[in-house]
Amino acid sequence: MNSLILTTTPSRDYELLDSGDGEKLERYGAVVVSRPDPQALWHKKLASAAWKSAHAKFSRTAERAEWKFDAHTPERWNIELAGLKFWIKPTAFKHVGIFPEQVSNWTWMQECIKKSAHPVKVLN
């Protein structure tokens, strides 16, 4: 069996700005999002002002989980990654609708589909 290691390249519509202390700060298009990430076990690098300036923040307590959007942030918006267009729509369980770390897989699939001599069906 052959191994294939895929890496992601920078994108104008997605950027991991910082992570740590159980959270991550990301940019999807023009919108900066702050949300929990239990895998971010290290300390944050950016100052707290960068985190406080996020346009959308997810918070969770024992009673509720919710997104808080600043006054000018839509509840859904478009971005483009690897030539694919996506709606970003934060959910009640902290997700935003896509996993940007999968971009290299999408690119690889697009290349395989283009090379295929047969119709291809893909289930996501």
mmCIF file of C-alpha atoms in Angstrom:
data_model
loop_
_atom_site.group_PDB
_atom_site.id
_atom_site.type_symbol
_atom_site.label_atom_id
_atom_site.label_comp_id
_atom_site.label_asym_id
_atom_site.label_seq_id
_atom_site.Cartn_x
_atom_site.Cartn_y
_atom_site.Cartn_z
ATOM 1 C CA MET A 1 0.000 0.000 0.000
ATOM 2 C CA ASN A 2 1.328 3.437 -0.911
ATOM 3 C CA SER A 3 1.078 6.394 1.433
ATOM 4 C CA LEU A 4 0.088 9.832 0.258
ATOM 5 C CA ILE A 5 0.732 12.901 2.404
ATOM 6 C CA LEU A 6 -1.346 15.920 1.431
ATOM 7 C CA THR A 7 -0.666 19.439 2.703
ATOM 8 C CA THR A 8 -2.804 22.544 2.504
ATOM 9 C CA THR A 9 -1.767 25.780 0.858
ATOM 10 C CA PRO A 10 -2.730 29.305 1.949
ATOM 11 C CA SER A 11 -6.122 30.578 0.829
ATOM 12 C CA ARG A 12 -7.545 34.070 0.520
ATOM 13 C CA ASP A 13 -10.858 32.919 2.061
ATOM 14 C CA TYR A 14 -9.635 30.854 5.021
ATOM 15 C CA GLU A 15 -6.971 31.400 7.636
ATOM 16 C CA LEU A 16 -6.303 29.894 11.046
ATOM 17 C CA LEU A 17 -5.318 33.068 12.906
ATOM 18 C CA ASP A 18 -4.534 31.542 16.302
ATOM 19 C CA SER A 19 -5.401 28.638 18.559
ATOM 20 C CA GLY A 20 -4.783 27.574 22.117
ATOM 21 C CA ASP A 21 -6.288 27.258 25.578
ATOM 22 C CA GLY A 22 -9.110 25.147 24.130
ATOM 23 C CA GLU A 23 -10.132 27.615 21.400
ATOM 24 C CA LYS A 24 -9.405 28.559 17.804
ATOM 25 C CA LEU A 25 -9.621 31.868 15.961
ATOM 26 C CA GLU A 26 -10.286 31.564 12.222
ATOM 27 C CA ARG A 27 -11.080 33.823 9.290
ATOM 28 C CA TYR A 28 -13.688 32.654 6.774
ATOM 29 C CA GLY A 29 -13.755 35.273 4.033
ATOM 30 C CA ALA A 30 -14.005 38.624 5.831
ATOM 31 C CA VAL A 31 -15.549 37.125 8.980
ATOM 32 C CA VAL A 32 -13.387 36.238 11.990
ATOM 33 C CA VAL A 33 -14.795 33.394 14.091
ATOM 34 C CA SER A 34 -13.895 32.331 17.637
ATOM 35 C CA ARG A 35 -14.985 28.879 18.784
ATOM 36 C CA PRO A 36 -13.958 26.060 21.134
ATOM 37 C CA ASP A 37 -11.459 23.417 20.076
ATOM 38 C CA PRO A 38 -10.601 20.877 22.777
ATOM 39 C CA GLN A 39 -7.537 19.764 20.771
ATOM 40 C CA ALA A 40 -5.879 23.202 21.138
ATOM 41 C CA LEU A 41 -3.952 22.290 24.284
ATOM 42 C CA TRP A 42 -1.173 24.915 23.977
ATOM 43 C CA HIS A 43 -1.320 28.619 24.849
ATOM 44 C CA LYS A 44 -2.691 31.303 22.534
ATOM 45 C CA LYS A 45 -0.138 33.492 20.723
ATOM 46 C CA LEU A 46 -2.280 36.539 19.866
ATOM 47 C CA ALA A 47 -3.291 39.184 22.384
ATOM 48 C CA SER A 48 -6.780 39.008 23.887
ATOM 49 C CA ALA A 49 -7.798 42.060 21.803
ATOM 50 C CA ALA A 50 -7.525 39.958 18.624
ATOM 51 C CA TRP A 51 -9.800 37.336 20.133
ATOM 52 C CA LYS A 52 -12.301 39.898 21.424
ATOM 53 C CA SER A 53 -12.562 41.468 17.959
ATOM 54 C CA ALA A 54 -13.998 38.273 16.398
ATOM 55 C CA HIS A 55 -17.192 38.944 14.421
ATOM 56 C CA ALA A 56 -18.817 35.668 15.538
ATOM 57 C CA LYS A 57 -18.238 33.919 18.863
ATOM 58 C CA PHE A 58 -19.482 30.527 19.990
ATOM 59 C CA SER A 59 -20.046 29.945 23.690
ATOM 60 C CA ARG A 60 -21.244 26.924 25.600
ATOM 61 C CA THR A 61 -22.482 26.545 29.154
ATOM 62 C CA ALA A 62 -24.216 23.667 30.905
ATOM 63 C CA GLU A 63 -27.567 25.222 29.956
ATOM 64 C CA ARG A 64 -27.004 26.457 26.409
ATOM 65 C CA ALA A 65 -24.757 26.691 23.374
ATOM 66 C CA GLU A 66 -24.994 29.675 21.053
ATOM 67 C CA TRP A 67 -23.321 31.925 18.512
ATOM 68 C CA LYS A 68 -23.151 35.663 19.081
ATOM 69 C CA PHE A 69 -22.685 37.797 15.967
ATOM 70 C CA ASP A 70 -21.697 41.449 15.920
ATOM 71 C CA ALA A 71 -24.228 43.824 14.378
ATOM 72 C CA HIS A 72 -22.715 43.758 10.868
ATOM 73 C CA THR A 73 -22.072 40.029 10.502
ATOM 74 C CA PRO A 74 -24.575 37.931 8.528
ATOM 75 C CA GLU A 75 -25.691 34.579 9.900
ATOM 76 C CA ARG A 76 -24.407 32.952 6.692
ATOM 77 C CA TRP A 77 -21.956 34.020 3.973
ATOM 78 C CA ASN A 78 -20.059 32.649 0.961
ATOM 79 C CA ILE A 79 -16.400 31.702 0.627
ATOM 80 C CA GLU A 80 -14.333 29.916 -2.011
ATOM 81 C CA LEU A 81 -11.716 27.242 -1.303
ATOM 82 C CA ALA A 82 -9.845 25.203 -3.914
ATOM 83 C CA GLY A 83 -12.144 26.507 -6.646
ATOM 84 C CA LEU A 84 -15.247 25.340 -4.751
ATOM 85 C CA LYS A 85 -17.882 27.715 -3.369
ATOM 86 C CA PHE A 86 -19.373 27.186 0.080
ATOM 87 C CA TRP A 87 -21.989 28.737 2.307
ATOM 88 C CA ILE A 88 -20.679 29.277 5.815
ATOM 89 C CA LYS A 89 -23.539 28.890 8.269
ATOM 90 C CA PRO A 90 -22.585 28.366 11.914
ATOM 91 C CA THR A 91 -24.545 25.594 13.623
ATOM 92 C CA ALA A 92 -25.778 25.138 17.185
ATOM 93 C CA PHE A 93 -22.980 22.637 17.828
ATOM 94 C CA LYS A 94 -20.062 25.011 16.944
ATOM 95 C CA HIS A 95 -19.428 23.890 13.373
ATOM 96 C CA VAL A 96 -19.531 26.260 10.399
ATOM 97 C CA GLY A 97 -20.481 23.827 7.634
ATOM 98 C CA ILE A 98 -17.054 22.902 6.256
ATOM 99 C CA PHE A 99 -13.711 21.573 7.454
ATOM 100 C CA PRO A 100 -11.021 23.687 5.716
ATOM 101 C CA GLU A 101 -8.290 21.232 6.663
ATOM 102 C CA GLN A 102 -9.842 18.929 4.047
ATOM 103 C CA VAL A 103 -8.928 21.270 1.142
ATOM 104 C CA SER A 104 -6.060 19.033 0.044
ATOM 105 C CA ASN A 105 -8.468 16.076 -0.157
ATOM 106 C CA TRP A 106 -10.914 18.101 -2.277
ATOM 107 C CA THR A 107 -8.095 19.118 -4.617
ATOM 108 C CA TRP A 108 -6.901 15.515 -4.897
ATOM 109 C CA MET A 109 -10.458 14.335 -5.668
ATOM 110 C CA GLN A 110 -10.873 17.018 -8.338
ATOM 111 C CA GLU A 111 -7.651 15.848 -10.007
ATOM 112 C CA CYS A 112 -8.765 12.195 -9.911
ATOM 113 C CA ILE A 113 -12.172 13.088 -11.349
ATOM 114 C CA LYS A 114 -10.630 15.103 -14.197
ATOM 115 C CA LYS A 115 -8.348 12.173 -15.105
ATOM 116 C CA SER A 116 -11.120 9.579 -14.985
ATOM 117 C CA ALA A 117 -12.310 8.056 -18.238
ATOM 118 C CA HIS A 118 -15.631 7.127 -16.579
ATOM 119 C CA PRO A 119 -18.405 9.126 -14.902
ATOM 120 C CA VAL A 120 -17.613 9.599 -11.227
ATOM 121 C CA LYS A 121 -20.059 9.672 -8.318
ATOM 122 C CA VAL A 122 -18.919 11.234 -5.054
ATOM 123 C CA LEU A 123 -20.678 11.009 -1.707
ATOM 124 C CA ASN A 124 -19.662 13.571 0.870
#
